[in-house]
Coordinates of N, CA and C and ligand atoms in Angstrom, one line a residue:
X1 N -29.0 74.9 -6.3 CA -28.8 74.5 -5.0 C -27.4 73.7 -4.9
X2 N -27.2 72.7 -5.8 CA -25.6 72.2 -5.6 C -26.1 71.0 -7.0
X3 N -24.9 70.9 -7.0 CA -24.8 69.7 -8.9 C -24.9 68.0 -7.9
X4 N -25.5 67.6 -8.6 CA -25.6 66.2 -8.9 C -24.6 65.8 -8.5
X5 N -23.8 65.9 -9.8 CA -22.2 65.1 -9.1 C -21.6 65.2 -8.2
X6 N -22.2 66.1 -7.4 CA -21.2 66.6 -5.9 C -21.9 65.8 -5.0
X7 N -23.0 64.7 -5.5 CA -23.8 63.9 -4.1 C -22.9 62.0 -4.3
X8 N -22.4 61.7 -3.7 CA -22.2 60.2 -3.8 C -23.3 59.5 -3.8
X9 N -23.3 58.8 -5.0 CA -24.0 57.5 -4.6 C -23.6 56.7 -3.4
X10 N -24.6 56.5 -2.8 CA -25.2 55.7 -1.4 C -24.2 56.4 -0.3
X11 N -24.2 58.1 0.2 CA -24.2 58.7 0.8 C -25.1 60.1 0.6
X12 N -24.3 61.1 0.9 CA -24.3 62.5 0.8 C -24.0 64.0 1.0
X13 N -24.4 64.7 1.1 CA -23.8 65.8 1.5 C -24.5 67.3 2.4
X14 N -23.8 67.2 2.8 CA -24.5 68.4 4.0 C -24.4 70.0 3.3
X15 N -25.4 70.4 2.2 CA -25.6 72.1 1.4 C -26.1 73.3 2.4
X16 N -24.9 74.3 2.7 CA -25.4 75.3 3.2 C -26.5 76.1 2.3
X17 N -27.3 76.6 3.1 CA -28.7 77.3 2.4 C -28.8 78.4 2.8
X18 N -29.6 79.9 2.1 CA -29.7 81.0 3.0 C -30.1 80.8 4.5
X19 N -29.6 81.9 5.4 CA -30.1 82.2 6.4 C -29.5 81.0 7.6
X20 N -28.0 80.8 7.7 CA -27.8 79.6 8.2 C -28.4 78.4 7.7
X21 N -29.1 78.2 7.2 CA -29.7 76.7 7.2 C -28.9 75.5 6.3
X22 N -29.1 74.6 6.9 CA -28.5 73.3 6.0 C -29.6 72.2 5.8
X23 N -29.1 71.4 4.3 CA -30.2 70.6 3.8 C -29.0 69.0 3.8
X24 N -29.7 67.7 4.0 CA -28.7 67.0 3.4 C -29.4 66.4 2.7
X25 N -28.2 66.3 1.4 CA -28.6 65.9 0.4 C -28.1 64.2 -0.1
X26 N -28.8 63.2 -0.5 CA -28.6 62.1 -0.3 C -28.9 61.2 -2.0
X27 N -28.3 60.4 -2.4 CA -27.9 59.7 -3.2 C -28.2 57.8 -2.9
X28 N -29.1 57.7 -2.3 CA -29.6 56.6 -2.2 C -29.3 55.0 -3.0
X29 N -29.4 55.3 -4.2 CA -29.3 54.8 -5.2 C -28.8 55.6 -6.2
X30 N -28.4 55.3 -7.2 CA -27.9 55.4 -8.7 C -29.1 56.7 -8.9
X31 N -29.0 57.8 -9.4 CA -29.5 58.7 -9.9 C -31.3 59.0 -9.0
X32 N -31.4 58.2 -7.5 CA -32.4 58.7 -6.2 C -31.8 59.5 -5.8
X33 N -32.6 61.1 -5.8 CA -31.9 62.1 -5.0 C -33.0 62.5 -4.0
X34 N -32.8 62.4 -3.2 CA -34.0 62.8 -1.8 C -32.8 63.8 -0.8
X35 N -33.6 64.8 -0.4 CA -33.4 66.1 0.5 C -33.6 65.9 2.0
X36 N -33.1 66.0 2.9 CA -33.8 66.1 4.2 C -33.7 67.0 5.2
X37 N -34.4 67.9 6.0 CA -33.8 68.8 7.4 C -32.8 68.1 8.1
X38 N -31.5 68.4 8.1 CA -30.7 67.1 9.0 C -30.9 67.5 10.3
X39 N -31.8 68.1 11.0 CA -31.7 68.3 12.5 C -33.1 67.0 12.8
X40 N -31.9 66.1 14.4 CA -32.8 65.3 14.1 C -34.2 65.2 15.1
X41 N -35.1 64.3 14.4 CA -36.2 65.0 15.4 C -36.0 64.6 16.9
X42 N -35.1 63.9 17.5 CA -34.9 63.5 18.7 C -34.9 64.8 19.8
X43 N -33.4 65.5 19.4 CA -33.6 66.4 20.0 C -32.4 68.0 19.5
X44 N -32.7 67.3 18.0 CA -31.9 68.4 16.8 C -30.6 68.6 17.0
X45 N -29.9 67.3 16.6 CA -28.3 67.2 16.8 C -28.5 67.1 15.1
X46 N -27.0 67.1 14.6 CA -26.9 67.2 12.8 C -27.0 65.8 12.9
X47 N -27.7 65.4 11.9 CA -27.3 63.9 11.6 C -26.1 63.7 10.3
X48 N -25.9 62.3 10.1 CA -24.9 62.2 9.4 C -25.2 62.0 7.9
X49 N -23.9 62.0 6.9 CA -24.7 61.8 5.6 C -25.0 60.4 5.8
X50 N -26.0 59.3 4.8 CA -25.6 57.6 4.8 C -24.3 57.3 4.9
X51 N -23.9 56.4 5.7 CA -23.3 55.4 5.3 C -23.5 54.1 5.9
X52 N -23.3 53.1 4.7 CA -23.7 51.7 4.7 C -25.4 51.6 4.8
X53 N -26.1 52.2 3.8 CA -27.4 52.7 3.7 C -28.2 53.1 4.9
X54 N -27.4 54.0 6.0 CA -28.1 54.5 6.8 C -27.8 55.6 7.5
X55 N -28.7 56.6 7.6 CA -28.5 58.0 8.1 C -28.4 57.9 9.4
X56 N -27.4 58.1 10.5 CA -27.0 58.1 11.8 C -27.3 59.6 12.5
X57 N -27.7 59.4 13.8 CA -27.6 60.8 14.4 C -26.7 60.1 15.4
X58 N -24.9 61.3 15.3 CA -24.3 61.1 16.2 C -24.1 60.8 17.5
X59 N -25.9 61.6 17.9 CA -25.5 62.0 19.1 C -26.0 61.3 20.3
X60 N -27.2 60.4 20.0 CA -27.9 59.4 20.8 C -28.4 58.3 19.8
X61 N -27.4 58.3 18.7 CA -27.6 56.7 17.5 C -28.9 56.8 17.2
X62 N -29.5 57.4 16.7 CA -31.2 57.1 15.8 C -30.7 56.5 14.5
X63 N -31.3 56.1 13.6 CA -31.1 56.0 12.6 C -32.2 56.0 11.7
X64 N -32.1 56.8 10.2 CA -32.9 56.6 9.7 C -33.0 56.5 8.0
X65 N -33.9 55.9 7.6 CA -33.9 55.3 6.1 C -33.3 56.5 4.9
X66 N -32.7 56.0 4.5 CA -32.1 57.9 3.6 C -33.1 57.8 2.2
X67 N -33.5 56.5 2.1 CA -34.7 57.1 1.0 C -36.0 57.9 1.2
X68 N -36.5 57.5 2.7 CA -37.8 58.0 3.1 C -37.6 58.8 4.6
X69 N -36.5 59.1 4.7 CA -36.1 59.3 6.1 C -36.7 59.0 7.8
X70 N -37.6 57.6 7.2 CA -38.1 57.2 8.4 C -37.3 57.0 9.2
X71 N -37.8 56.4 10.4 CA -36.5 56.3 11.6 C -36.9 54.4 11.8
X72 N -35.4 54.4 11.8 CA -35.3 52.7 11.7 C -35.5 52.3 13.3
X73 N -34.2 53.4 13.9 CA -33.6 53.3 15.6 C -34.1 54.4 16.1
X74 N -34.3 53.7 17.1 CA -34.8 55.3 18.2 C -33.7 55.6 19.1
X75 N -33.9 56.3 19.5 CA -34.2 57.0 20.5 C -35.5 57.9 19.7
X76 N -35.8 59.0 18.3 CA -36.2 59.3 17.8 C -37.2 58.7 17.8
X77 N -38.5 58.8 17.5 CA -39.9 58.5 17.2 C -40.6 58.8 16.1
X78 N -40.3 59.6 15.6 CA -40.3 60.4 14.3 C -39.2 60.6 13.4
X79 N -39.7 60.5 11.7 CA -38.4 60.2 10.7 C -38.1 61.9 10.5
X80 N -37.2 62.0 9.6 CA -36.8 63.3 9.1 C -37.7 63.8 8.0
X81 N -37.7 65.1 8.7 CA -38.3 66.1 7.2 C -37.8 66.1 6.0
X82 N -38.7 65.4 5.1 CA -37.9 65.5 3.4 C -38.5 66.8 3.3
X83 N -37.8 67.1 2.3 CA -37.8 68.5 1.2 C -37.8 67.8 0.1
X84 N -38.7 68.8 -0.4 CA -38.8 68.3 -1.9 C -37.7 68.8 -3.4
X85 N -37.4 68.0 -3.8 CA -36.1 68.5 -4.9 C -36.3 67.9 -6.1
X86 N -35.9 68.6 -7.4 CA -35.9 68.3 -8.8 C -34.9 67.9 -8.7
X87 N -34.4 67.2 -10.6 CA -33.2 67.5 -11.3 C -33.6 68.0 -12.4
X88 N -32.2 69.0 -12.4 CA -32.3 69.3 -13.7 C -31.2 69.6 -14.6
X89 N -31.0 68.8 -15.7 CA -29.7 68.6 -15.9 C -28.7 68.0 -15.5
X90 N -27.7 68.8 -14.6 CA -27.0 68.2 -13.6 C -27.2 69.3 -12.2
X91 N -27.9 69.8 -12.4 CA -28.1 71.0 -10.9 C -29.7 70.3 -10.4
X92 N -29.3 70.1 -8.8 CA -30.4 69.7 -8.1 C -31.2 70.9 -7.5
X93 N -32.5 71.0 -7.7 CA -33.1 72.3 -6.9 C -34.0 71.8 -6.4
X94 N -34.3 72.9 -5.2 CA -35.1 73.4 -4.9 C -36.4 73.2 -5.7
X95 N -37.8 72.2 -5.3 CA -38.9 72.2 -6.1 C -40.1 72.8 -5.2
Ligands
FES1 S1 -30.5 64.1 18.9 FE1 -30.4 62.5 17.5 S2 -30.7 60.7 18.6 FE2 -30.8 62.3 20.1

């Protein structure tokens, strides 16, 4: 799906997937890799990678936890869909 080292600690990065789709991939901590649907559940704008430990939606400011992708701020009411992910080696997959 994309290498390890291509995620920053305490951000991340937005992985194209088949079929249009995108996953963002997040770096929470030192070697925490957590996945999420970045469309947000407000009303499916992209949200952003972390920064300053917190996942932003551009578009009406929700915010939400990048380790559990609850939602800290609303507008949202509901957190982000994790996806579940390995490591392996240094390539993060799909589990
Ligand atoms: S679409 Fe994300 S806060 Fe409205």
């Amino acid at each position: 799906m994309t290498s390890a080292a291509s995620v920053p600690v305490g951000s991340g990065v937005l992985v194209d997937m088949p079929g249009n789709a995108q996953l963002l991939v997040v770096q929470p901590q030192s070697g925490e890799f957590r996945a999420f649907n970045p469309a947000c559940p407000h009303v499916g704008s992209l949200v952003n990678p972390p920064a300053g430990g917190v996942i932003t939606c551009p578009l009406h400011g929700s915010a939400f936890d990048p380790s559990s992708g609850a939602v800290r701020k609303g507008p949202a009411t509901s957190g982000l869909t994790q996806v579940a992910i390995s490591v392996s080696g240094q390539d993060l997959l799909l589990s």
